[in-house]
Amino acid sequence: MATALHLCGVKTPYLSCSKRASCFQPIRGQRNLHYLVSPLSVSGSCTSPNGSHGQLALRVSCVAGKVGVLEKHDSEHQVSEQIATDLTCVMKFGGSSVASADRMREVAELILSFPEERPVIVLSAMGKTTNKLLLAGEKAVTCGVSNVSDLEELTFIKDLHLCTVDELGVERSVIEKHLFELEQLLNGIAMMKEMTLRTKDYLVSFGECMSTRVFAAYLNKIGVKARQYDAFEIGFITTDDFTNADILEATYLAVAKRLRGDWISDPAIPIVTGFLGKGWKSCAVTTLGRGGSDLTATTIGKALGLREIQVWKDVDGVLTCDPNIYPKAEPVPYLTFDEAAELAYFGAQVLHPQSMRPAREGGIPVRVKNSYNPKAPGTLITGTRDMSEAVLTSIVLKRNVTMLDIVSTRMLGQFGFLAKVFSIFEDLGISVDVVATSEVSISLTLDPSKLWSRELIQQASELDHVVEELEKIAVVNLLQNRSIISLIGNVQRSSLILEKAFHVLRTSGVNVQMISQGASKVNISFIVNDSEAEECVRALHSAFFESDLTELVSGRKSGNGSV
Ligand SMILES: Nc1ncnc2c1ncn2[C@@H]1O[C@H](COP(=O)(O)OP(=O)(O)O)[C@@H](O)[C@H]1O
Ligand SMILES: N[C@@H](CC(=O)OP(=O)(O)O)C(=O)O
């Protein structure tokens, strides 16, 4: 579907589109110009023939035929028709950003400090609520119905939410029904003496359902019109993989229709629950995996074709490594979607592993910002960036990984061997992270997030089963307590990165057990023992980020022999 976009006062401009030139098609010249704009987000610039009129930079967001946002035009040129009141960006605030009444007040101020924005707000559960809910559920399985009301986690959650509404001066009624139902649910778990994955998702959903209700009520109280939404009620359709569901394509249209429809008929800032969805078969509440509110935000950004997706955290952006491992980690100013996705997939907690996909597909920049330090520039994630000076961007650690060394007994040819190995993993629904092969052997690591979502006992028997199947065609060595260290950066400089990294590892006395260069060309991963991993990350960080690499980048070695 295409939409007419009308511009006037622009003298026969040439329109160039940074991405999809075909998105803009002039349908009438002269002073009043009409363009056809295809759905979803496009951006471009429009200049006069000799360039003397400067640039009319415009950004259009267009979903289902509705022109969304036009912005940033110079004074000479006027945009005659625009729906200037449309939603402009999405701002996601994580648990740490809305952990208390004070934090909620600060977040409200922060949102209001951008008067030019008309944001969709996505919130996570307050502070550590999700962890507390999970723990309460686990305890309820064994504690007996009569002890549920005394569970310290339940008391904590009640106190936190009731104190917050009291401090913010909003009615307790906004969450009382949820607190009552939460206790009922825990009673049910206690009675059944079991908690299925489906129940687990319903249980944790109370966190986001309450934080958004409290925040929306507070905004309304201070005179900012806001409307609360449960994601599972507005079209977030997912697979039925409880605790780790995937967003289905139908979500984009449904969410855009609902949020934009409501906004047009009665504008109010949408406050949407992060992390949650609705299983397409079961119609039950699902969750998108831990940290899934980032994915909610990017999904909304793509659905509405918004100008920017902001994810507000408690750190100054994506850092050069996990600050819990090395406090001297520095913010990374720019990242590509590929780098950010790889970083998230290989364990950087700061972003949800799937969250870059919608942003990349919609071509929408993602900004990672610090709600505790809004002035810090944060990290801007876009499709491309200048890599000419880039060597290493970030170091990521994924702990507690299982590694398998599989050596062929040569019962099958090489092709048959590899195919058989991977079909065994496919049949068992286990995904593989890092792979290295030779003619007769293959070393690989198993994605722990897929195993983590299962019960420990199930994990153990699954691993036994994998080994049993593989032993029909190979000699198998199962190695546990390993870590993947991933070097995310410019793999065009892989020789330099490897030279320096291996020098560091050798001087630290660490033996690398496997190495793999990702097909994405932004990642070199290697496997070491869990016990050595953190020290390795610190040593690598010092070598790459605290010493001058410019001479090495320009091809000259420094005189002192250090790399
Ligand atoms: N490379 C990294 N860059 C930034 N933060 C990281 C990184 N690796 C791990 N972290 C951790 O991620 C946390 C932020 O992610 P998260 O807890 O999901 O935020 P939120 O709950 O606010 O969305 C930081 O407090 C930090 O401890
Ligand atoms: N509350 C969920 C979802 C989430 O995204 O949280 P956060 O934004 O605080 O990482 C979790 O803890 O996993």
mmCIF file with all atom_site columns, N, CA, C and O in Angstrom, residues 269-301:
data_model
loop_
_atom_site.group_PDB
_atom_site.id
_atom_site.type_symbol
_atom_site.label_atom_id
_atom_site.label_alt_id
_atom_site.label_comp_id
_atom_site.label_asym_id
_atom_site.label_entity_id
_atom_site.label_seq_id
_atom_site.pdbx_PDB_ins_code
_atom_site.Cartn_x
_atom_site.Cartn_y
_atom_site.Cartn_z
_atom_site.occupancy
_atom_site.B_iso_or_equiv
_atom_site.pdbx_formal_charge
_atom_site.auth_seq_id
_atom_site.auth_comp_id
_atom_site.auth_asym_id
_atom_site.auth_atom_id
_atom_site.pdbx_PDB_model_num
ATOM 1   N N  . ILE A 1 269 ? -0.355 8.905   26.170 1.00 0.00 ? 269 ILE A N  1
ATOM 2   C CA . ILE A 1 269 ? 0.926  8.183   26.049 1.00 0.00 ? 269 ILE A CA 1
ATOM 3   C C  . ILE A 1 269 ? 0.695  6.700   26.344 1.00 0.00 ? 269 ILE A C  1
ATOM 4   O O  . ILE A 1 269 ? 0.220  6.344   27.424 1.00 0.00 ? 269 ILE A O  1
ATOM 5   N N  . PRO A 1 270 ? 1.012  5.829   25.389 1.00 0.00 ? 270 PRO A N  1
ATOM 6   C CA . PRO A 1 270 ? 0.826  4.396   25.657 1.00 0.00 ? 270 PRO A CA 1
ATOM 7   C C  . PRO A 1 270 ? 1.915  3.883   26.602 1.00 0.00 ? 270 PRO A C  1
ATOM 8   O O  . PRO A 1 270 ? 3.096  4.147   26.399 1.00 0.00 ? 270 PRO A O  1
ATOM 9   N N  . ILE A 1 271 ? 1.504  3.161   27.632 1.00 0.00 ? 271 ILE A N  1
ATOM 10  C CA . ILE A 1 271 ? 2.450  2.546   28.579 1.00 0.00 ? 271 ILE A CA 1
ATOM 11  C C  . ILE A 1 271 ? 2.248  1.034   28.441 1.00 0.00 ? 271 ILE A C  1
ATOM 12  O O  . ILE A 1 271 ? 1.234  0.485   28.888 1.00 0.00 ? 271 ILE A O  1
ATOM 13  N N  . VAL A 1 272 ? 3.212  0.362   27.812 1.00 0.00 ? 272 VAL A N  1
ATOM 14  C CA . VAL A 1 272 ? 3.020  -1.034  27.416 1.00 0.00 ? 272 VAL A CA 1
ATOM 15  C C  . VAL A 1 272 ? 3.881  -1.961  28.272 1.00 0.00 ? 272 VAL A C  1
ATOM 16  O O  . VAL A 1 272 ? 5.051  -1.650  28.546 1.00 0.00 ? 272 VAL A O  1
ATOM 17  N N  . THR A 1 273 ? 3.331  -3.100  28.654 1.00 0.00 ? 273 THR A N  1
ATOM 18  C CA . THR A 1 273 ? 4.112  -4.092  29.396 1.00 0.00 ? 273 THR A CA 1
ATOM 19  C C  . THR A 1 273 ? 5.201  -4.679  28.484 1.00 0.00 ? 273 THR A C  1
ATOM 20  O O  . THR A 1 273 ? 4.905  -5.162  27.393 1.00 0.00 ? 273 THR A O  1
ATOM 21  N N  . GLY A 1 274 ? 6.457  -4.630  28.924 1.00 0.00 ? 274 GLY A N  1
ATOM 22  C CA . GLY A 1 274 ? 7.504  -5.329  28.189 1.00 0.00 ? 274 GLY A CA 1
ATOM 23  C C  . GLY A 1 274 ? 7.418  -6.820  28.454 1.00 0.00 ? 274 GLY A C  1
ATOM 24  O O  . GLY A 1 274 ? 6.644  -7.266  29.312 1.00 0.00 ? 274 GLY A O  1
ATOM 25  N N  . PHE A 1 275 ? 8.178  -7.625  27.643 1.00 0.00 ? 275 PHE A N  1
ATOM 26  C CA . PHE A 1 275 ? 8.479  -9.008  28.023 1.00 0.00 ? 275 PHE A CA 1
ATOM 27  C C  . PHE A 1 275 ? 7.352  -10.006 27.753 1.00 0.00 ? 275 PHE A C  1
ATOM 28  O O  . PHE A 1 275 ? 7.589  -11.196 27.723 1.00 0.00 ? 275 PHE A O  1
ATOM 29  N N  . LEU A 1 276 ? 6.104  -9.518  27.547 1.00 0.00 ? 276 LEU A N  1
ATOM 30  C CA . LEU A 1 276 ? 4.966  -10.440 27.520 1.00 0.00 ? 276 LEU A CA 1
ATOM 31  C C  . LEU A 1 276 ? 4.331  -10.566 26.145 1.00 0.00 ? 276 LEU A C  1
ATOM 32  O O  . LEU A 1 276 ? 4.396  -9.653  25.330 1.00 0.00 ? 276 LEU A O  1
ATOM 33  N N  . GLY A 1 277 ? 3.714  -11.712 25.913 1.00 0.00 ? 277 GLY A N  1
ATOM 34  C CA . GLY A 1 277 ? 2.972  -11.922 24.674 1.00 0.00 ? 277 GLY A CA 1
ATOM 35  C C  . GLY A 1 277 ? 1.852  -12.917 24.923 1.00 0.00 ? 277 GLY A C  1
ATOM 36  O O  . GLY A 1 277 ? 1.573  -13.293 26.074 1.00 0.00 ? 277 GLY A O  1
ATOM 37  N N  . LYS A 1 278 ? 1.241  -13.333 23.812 1.00 0.00 ? 278 LYS A N  1
ATOM 38  C CA . LYS A 1 278 ? 0.139  -14.298 23.926 1.00 0.00 ? 278 LYS A CA 1
ATOM 39  C C  . LYS A 1 278 ? 0.423  -15.427 22.934 1.00 0.00 ? 278 LYS A C  1
ATOM 40  O O  . LYS A 1 278 ? 0.625  -15.159 21.734 1.00 0.00 ? 278 LYS A O  1
ATOM 41  N N  . GLY A 1 279 ? 0.472  -16.656 23.426 1.00 0.00 ? 279 GLY A N  1
ATOM 42  C CA . GLY A 1 279 ? 0.754  -17.802 22.561 1.00 0.00 ? 279 GLY A CA 1
ATOM 43  C C  . GLY A 1 279 ? -0.353 -17.971 21.522 1.00 0.00 ? 279 GLY A C  1
ATOM 44  O O  . GLY A 1 279 ? -1.531 -17.885 21.870 1.00 0.00 ? 279 GLY A O  1
ATOM 45  N N  . TRP A 1 280 ? 0.030  -18.187 20.262 1.00 0.00 ? 280 TRP A N  1
ATOM 46  C CA . TRP A 1 280 ? -0.999 -18.169 19.207 1.00 0.00 ? 280 TRP A CA 1
ATOM 47  C C  . TRP A 1 280 ? -1.926 -19.377 19.280 1.00 0.00 ? 280 TRP A C  1
ATOM 48  O O  . TRP A 1 280 ? -3.092 -19.289 18.926 1.00 0.00 ? 280 TRP A O  1
ATOM 49  N N  . LYS A 1 281 ? -1.423 -20.505 19.806 1.00 0.00 ? 281 LYS A N  1
ATOM 50  C CA . LYS A 1 281 ? -2.311 -21.677 19.911 1.00 0.00 ? 281 LYS A CA 1
ATOM 51  C C  . LYS A 1 281 ? -3.002 -21.688 21.270 1.00 0.00 ? 281 LYS A C  1
ATOM 52  O O  . LYS A 1 281 ? -4.196 -21.884 21.369 1.00 0.00 ? 281 LYS A O  1
ATOM 53  N N  . SER A 1 282 ? -2.209 -21.497 22.309 1.00 0.00 ? 282 SER A N  1
ATOM 54  C CA . SER A 1 282 ? -2.747 -21.647 23.675 1.00 0.00 ? 282 SER A CA 1
ATOM 55  C C  . SER A 1 282 ? -3.565 -20.445 24.122 1.00 0.00 ? 282 SER A C  1
ATOM 56  O O  . SER A 1 282 ? -4.389 -20.566 25.024 1.00 0.00 ? 282 SER A O  1
ATOM 57  N N  . CYS A 1 283 ? -3.307 -19.268 23.511 1.00 0.00 ? 283 CYS A N  1
ATOM 58  C CA . CYS A 1 283 ? -3.905 -17.998 23.953 1.00 0.00 ? 283 CYS A CA 1
ATOM 59  C C  . CYS A 1 283 ? -3.512 -17.659 25.391 1.00 0.00 ? 283 CYS A C  1
ATOM 60  O O  . CYS A 1 283 ? -4.126 -16.797 26.022 1.00 0.00 ? 283 CYS A O  1
ATOM 61  N N  . ALA A 1 284 ? -2.497 -18.342 25.912 1.00 0.00 ? 284 ALA A N  1
ATOM 62  C CA . ALA A 1 284 ? -2.034 -18.058 27.281 1.00 0.00 ? 284 ALA A CA 1
ATOM 63  C C  . ALA A 1 284 ? -0.917 -17.009 27.239 1.00 0.00 ? 284 ALA A C  1
ATOM 64  O O  . ALA A 1 284 ? -0.308 -16.780 26.185 1.00 0.00 ? 284 ALA A O  1
ATOM 65  N N  . VAL A 1 285 ? -0.650 -16.404 28.399 1.00 0.00 ? 285 VAL A N  1
ATOM 66  C CA . VAL A 1 285 ? 0.432  -15.416 28.479 1.00 0.00 ? 285 VAL A CA 1
ATOM 67  C C  . VAL A 1 285 ? 1.772  -16.129 28.283 1.00 0.00 ? 285 VAL A C  1
ATOM 68  O O  . VAL A 1 285 ? 2.017  -17.181 28.887 1.00 0.00 ? 285 VAL A O  1
ATOM 69  N N  . THR A 1 286 ? 2.615  -15.539 27.426 1.00 0.00 ? 286 THR A N  1
ATOM 70  C CA . THR A 1 286 ? 3.968  -16.083 27.219 1.00 0.00 ? 286 THR A CA 1
ATOM 71  C C  . THR A 1 286 ? 4.984  -15.002 27.589 1.00 0.00 ? 286 THR A C  1
ATOM 72  O O  . THR A 1 286 ? 4.615  -13.828 27.695 1.00 0.00 ? 286 THR A O  1
ATOM 73  N N  . THR A 1 287 ? 6.244  -15.401 27.763 1.00 0.00 ? 287 THR A N  1
ATOM 74  C CA . THR A 1 287 ? 7.292  -14.386 27.929 1.00 0.00 ? 287 THR A CA 1
ATOM 75  C C  . THR A 1 287 ? 8.377  -14.601 26.871 1.00 0.00 ? 287 THR A C  1
ATOM 76  O O  . THR A 1 287 ? 8.539  -15.696 26.338 1.00 0.00 ? 287 THR A O  1
ATOM 77  N N  . LEU A 1 288 ? 9.108  -13.508 26.601 1.00 0.00 ? 288 LEU A N  1
ATOM 78  C CA . LEU A 1 288 ? 10.046 -13.502 25.475 1.00 0.00 ? 288 LEU A CA 1
ATOM 79  C C  . LEU A 1 288 ? 11.464 -13.861 25.892 1.00 0.00 ? 288 LEU A C  1
ATOM 80  O O  . LEU A 1 288 ? 12.403 -13.587 25.154 1.00 0.00 ? 288 LEU A O  1
ATOM 81  N N  . GLY A 1 289 ? 11.625 -14.464 27.054 1.00 0.00 ? 289 GLY A N  1
ATOM 82  C CA . GLY A 1 289 ? 12.972 -14.772 27.559 1.00 0.00 ? 289 GLY A CA 1
ATOM 83  C C  . GLY A 1 289 ? 13.424 -13.615 28.436 1.00 0.00 ? 289 GLY A C  1
ATOM 84  O O  . GLY A 1 289 ? 12.967 -12.479 28.270 1.00 0.00 ? 289 GLY A O  1
ATOM 85  N N  . ARG A 1 290 ? 14.340 -13.902 29.373 1.00 0.00 ? 290 ARG A N  1
ATOM 86  C CA . ARG A 1 290 ? 14.770 -12.863 30.308 1.00 0.00 ? 290 ARG A CA 1
ATOM 87  C C  . ARG A 1 290 ? 15.304 -11.647 29.550 1.00 0.00 ? 290 ARG A C  1
ATOM 88  O O  . ARG A 1 290 ? 15.984 -11.778 28.543 1.00 0.00 ? 290 ARG A O  1
ATOM 89  N N  . GLY A 1 291 ? 14.970 -10.487 30.055 1.00 0.00 ? 291 GLY A N  1
ATOM 90  C CA . GLY A 1 291 ? 15.389 -9.249  29.386 1.00 0.00 ? 291 GLY A CA 1
ATOM 91  C C  . GLY A 1 291 ? 14.556 -8.927  28.151 1.00 0.00 ? 291 GLY A C  1
ATOM 92  O O  . GLY A 1 291 ? 14.907 -8.051  27.357 1.00 0.00 ? 291 GLY A O  1
ATOM 93  N N  . GLY A 1 292 ? 13.414 -9.613  27.996 1.00 0.00 ? 292 GLY A N  1
ATOM 94  C CA . GLY A 1 292 ? 12.630 -9.531  26.752 1.00 0.00 ? 292 GLY A CA 1
ATOM 95  C C  . GLY A 1 292 ? 11.948 -8.198  26.492 1.00 0.00 ? 292 GLY A C  1
ATOM 96  O O  . GLY A 1 292 ? 11.418 -7.978  25.397 1.00 0.00 ? 292 GLY A O  1
ATOM 97  N N  . SER A 1 293 ? 11.970 -7.272  27.456 1.00 0.00 ? 293 SER A N  1
ATOM 98  C CA . SER A 1 293 ? 11.332 -5.969  27.198 1.00 0.00 ? 293 SER A CA 1
ATOM 99  C C  . SER A 1 293 ? 12.053 -5.192  26.095 1.00 0.00 ? 293 SER A C  1
ATOM 100 O O  . SER A 1 293 ? 11.439 -4.368  25.416 1.00 0.00 ? 293 SER A O  1
ATOM 101 N N  . ASP A 1 294 ? 13.343 -5.444  25.922 1.00 0.00 ? 294 ASP A N  1
ATOM 102 C CA . ASP A 1 294 ? 14.062 -4.800  24.810 1.00 0.00 ? 294 ASP A CA 1
ATOM 103 C C  . ASP A 1 294 ? 13.420 -5.213  23.489 1.00 0.00 ? 294 ASP A C  1
ATOM 104 O O  . ASP A 1 294 ? 13.251 -4.398  22.576 1.00 0.00 ? 294 ASP A O  1
ATOM 105 N N  . LEU A 1 295 ? 13.059 -6.487  23.401 1.00 0.00 ? 295 LEU A N  1
ATOM 106 C CA . LEU A 1 295 ? 12.437 -6.989  22.168 1.00 0.00 ? 295 LEU A CA 1
ATOM 107 C C  . LEU A 1 295 ? 11.045 -6.386  21.990 1.00 0.00 ? 295 LEU A C  1
ATOM 108 O O  . LEU A 1 295 ? 10.638 -6.058  20.873 1.00 0.00 ? 295 LEU A O  1
ATOM 109 N N  . THR A 1 296 ? 10.311 -6.216  23.085 1.00 0.00 ? 296 THR A N  1
ATOM 110 C CA . THR A 1 296 ? 9.002  -5.548  22.991 1.00 0.00 ? 296 THR A CA 1
ATOM 111 C C  . THR A 1 296 ? 9.192  -4.158  22.377 1.00 0.00 ? 296 THR A C  1
ATOM 112 O O  . THR A 1 296 ? 8.436  -3.742  21.491 1.00 0.00 ? 296 THR A O  1
ATOM 113 N N  . ALA A 1 297 ? 10.214 -3.448  22.852 1.00 0.00 ? 297 ALA A N  1
ATOM 114 C CA . ALA A 1 297 ? 10.441 -2.071  22.385 1.00 0.00 ? 297 ALA A CA 1
ATOM 115 C C  . ALA A 1 297 ? 10.778 -2.042  20.898 1.00 0.00 ? 297 ALA A C  1
ATOM 116 O O  . ALA A 1 297 ? 10.215 -1.245  20.139 1.00 0.00 ? 297 ALA A O  1
ATOM 117 N N  . THR A 1 298 ? 11.675 -2.919  20.461 1.00 0.00 ? 298 THR A N  1
ATOM 118 C CA . THR A 1 298 ? 12.067 -2.865  19.046 1.00 0.00 ? 298 THR A CA 1
ATOM 119 C C  . THR A 1 298 ? 10.915 -3.340  18.155 1.00 0.00 ? 298 THR A C  1
ATOM 120 O O  . THR A 1 298 ? 10.760 -2.868  17.039 1.00 0.00 ? 298 THR A O  1
ATOM 121 N N  . THR A 1 299 ? 10.087 -4.255  18.686 1.00 0.00 ? 299 THR A N  1
ATOM 122 C CA . THR A 1 299 ? 8.929  -4.714  17.912 1.00 0.00 ? 299 THR A CA 1
ATOM 123 C C  . THR A 1 299 ? 7.945  -3.557  17.699 1.00 0.00 ? 299 THR A C  1
ATOM 124 O O  . THR A 1 299 ? 7.441  -3.350  16.584 1.00 0.00 ? 299 THR A O  1
ATOM 125 N N  . ILE A 1 300 ? 7.711  -2.784  18.744 1.00 0.00 ? 300 ILE A N  1
ATOM 126 C CA . ILE A 1 300 ? 6.813  -1.628  18.609 1.00 0.00 ? 300 ILE A CA 1
ATOM 127 C C  . ILE A 1 300 ? 7.432  -0.601  17.654 1.00 0.00 ? 300 ILE A C  1
ATOM 128 O O  . ILE A 1 300 ? 6.746  -0.029  16.804 1.00 0.00 ? 300 ILE A O  1
ATOM 129 N N  . GLY A 1 301 ? 8.746  -0.413  17.781 1.00 0.00 ? 301 GLY A N  1
ATOM 130 C CA . GLY A 1 301 ? 9.430  0.538   16.893 1.00 0.00 ? 301 GLY A CA 1
ATOM 131 C C  . GLY A 1 301 ? 9.231  0.171   15.440 1.00 0.00 ? 301 GLY A C  1
ATOM 132 O O  . GLY A 1 301 ? 8.888  1.018   14.604 1.00 0.00 ? 301 GLY A O  1
#
